[in-house]
């Protein structure tokens, strides 16, 4: 398992702040602003592309590429969150709420149907 720094979540907060600062910039000079200018469909398309690339890296067993693809995926997810006035703190709050709860129990509470092995 990878090692991390106890302050790793601050990297997400700094990245979210940078996204927030750039979302109204000139789309010609900012990738984030260009995504915002193109709207939800462009952001969602990028998330789909990055998710696919993440799956492909995992299937290839390429750990370095996998970490890079997940970073791309997380970045674009942060852009989507910002588009909806949310940020990493909102996701962390939800994860903390779920902490200690069985995945099957949590899914059932959301109305999800799953098979228990």
XYZ file of C-alpha atoms in Angstrom:
117
model
C 0.000 0.000 0.000
C 1.252 3.498 -0.774
C 2.433 5.817 1.915
C 0.985 9.224 2.447
C 1.401 12.340 4.463
C -1.140 13.194 7.145
C -1.632 16.537 5.356
C -2.410 15.027 1.957
C -5.984 16.316 2.119
C -4.544 19.857 2.153
C -3.206 19.201 -1.356
C -6.800 18.643 -2.452
C -7.877 21.844 -0.684
C -5.112 23.857 -2.384
C -5.984 22.352 -5.755
C -9.676 23.139 -5.214
C -8.751 26.733 -4.333
C -6.690 27.013 -7.529
C -9.613 25.654 -9.570
C -11.952 28.135 -7.897
C -9.564 30.994 -8.681
C -9.255 29.998 -12.339
C -12.835 29.139 -13.227
C -13.652 32.705 -14.313
C -10.323 33.330 -16.060
C -9.922 33.725 -19.808
C -10.679 30.312 -21.357
C -7.829 30.902 -23.821
C -5.293 31.091 -20.997
C -6.729 28.626 -18.461
C -7.600 24.969 -18.956
C -9.991 25.111 -15.994
C -11.734 28.186 -17.406
C -12.024 26.467 -20.788
C -13.773 23.502 -19.169
C -16.160 25.823 -17.308
C -16.858 27.759 -20.506
C -17.715 24.537 -22.345
C -20.097 23.433 -19.578
C -21.068 20.258 -17.766
C -20.940 18.009 -20.817
C -17.265 18.843 -21.438
C -16.392 18.240 -17.791
C -18.345 14.976 -17.691
C -16.718 13.815 -20.929
C -13.261 14.416 -19.422
C -14.230 12.447 -16.303
C -15.373 9.567 -18.510
C -12.122 9.649 -20.490
C -9.993 9.763 -17.353
C -11.995 6.962 -15.718
C -11.429 4.796 -18.795
C -7.708 5.572 -18.796
C -7.588 4.712 -15.077
C -9.192 1.333 -15.732
C -6.791 0.632 -18.597
C -3.745 1.489 -16.450
C -5.018 -0.787 -13.677
C -5.633 -3.653 -16.099
C -2.100 -3.194 -17.475
C -0.708 -3.359 -13.938
C 1.183 -0.103 -14.497
C 1.313 1.407 -10.998
C 3.021 4.642 -12.028
C 0.548 5.261 -14.837
C -2.330 4.231 -12.562
C -1.382 6.878 -9.985
C -1.076 9.477 -12.760
C -4.453 8.556 -14.263
C -6.173 8.658 -10.867
C -4.620 12.101 -10.345
C -6.146 13.210 -13.668
C -9.492 11.697 -12.670
C -9.465 13.366 -9.256
C -8.529 16.705 -10.839
C -11.483 16.574 -13.208
C -13.774 15.464 -10.374
C -12.636 18.528 -8.420
C -13.530 20.662 -11.446
C -16.996 19.077 -11.483
C -17.418 19.663 -7.758
C -16.448 23.327 -8.192
C -18.950 23.617 -11.038
C -21.624 22.659 -8.495
C -20.235 24.834 -5.670
C -18.813 21.837 -3.822
C -15.287 20.882 -2.877
C -13.144 18.156 -1.367
C -14.398 18.974 2.134
C -17.906 17.968 1.039
C -16.658 14.598 -0.200
C -14.546 14.058 2.919
C -17.584 14.845 5.086
C -19.582 12.203 3.222
C -16.776 9.651 3.546
C -16.516 10.363 7.274
C -20.295 9.896 7.570
C -19.943 6.463 5.962
C -16.865 5.460 7.950
C -17.416 2.310 9.970
C -20.524 1.363 8.013
C -20.572 -1.793 5.918
C -20.661 -1.074 2.208
C -23.693 -3.329 1.878
C -25.495 -1.493 4.686
C -24.609 1.922 3.277
C -25.733 0.960 -0.226
C -29.027 -0.435 1.107
C -29.620 2.815 3.009
C -29.338 4.696 -0.309
C -31.811 2.304 -1.934
C -29.133 0.489 -3.891
C -29.559 -3.152 -4.650
C -26.511 -5.314 -4.371
C -25.665 -8.968 -4.212
C -24.051 -10.164 -1.053
C -21.460 -12.824 -1.852
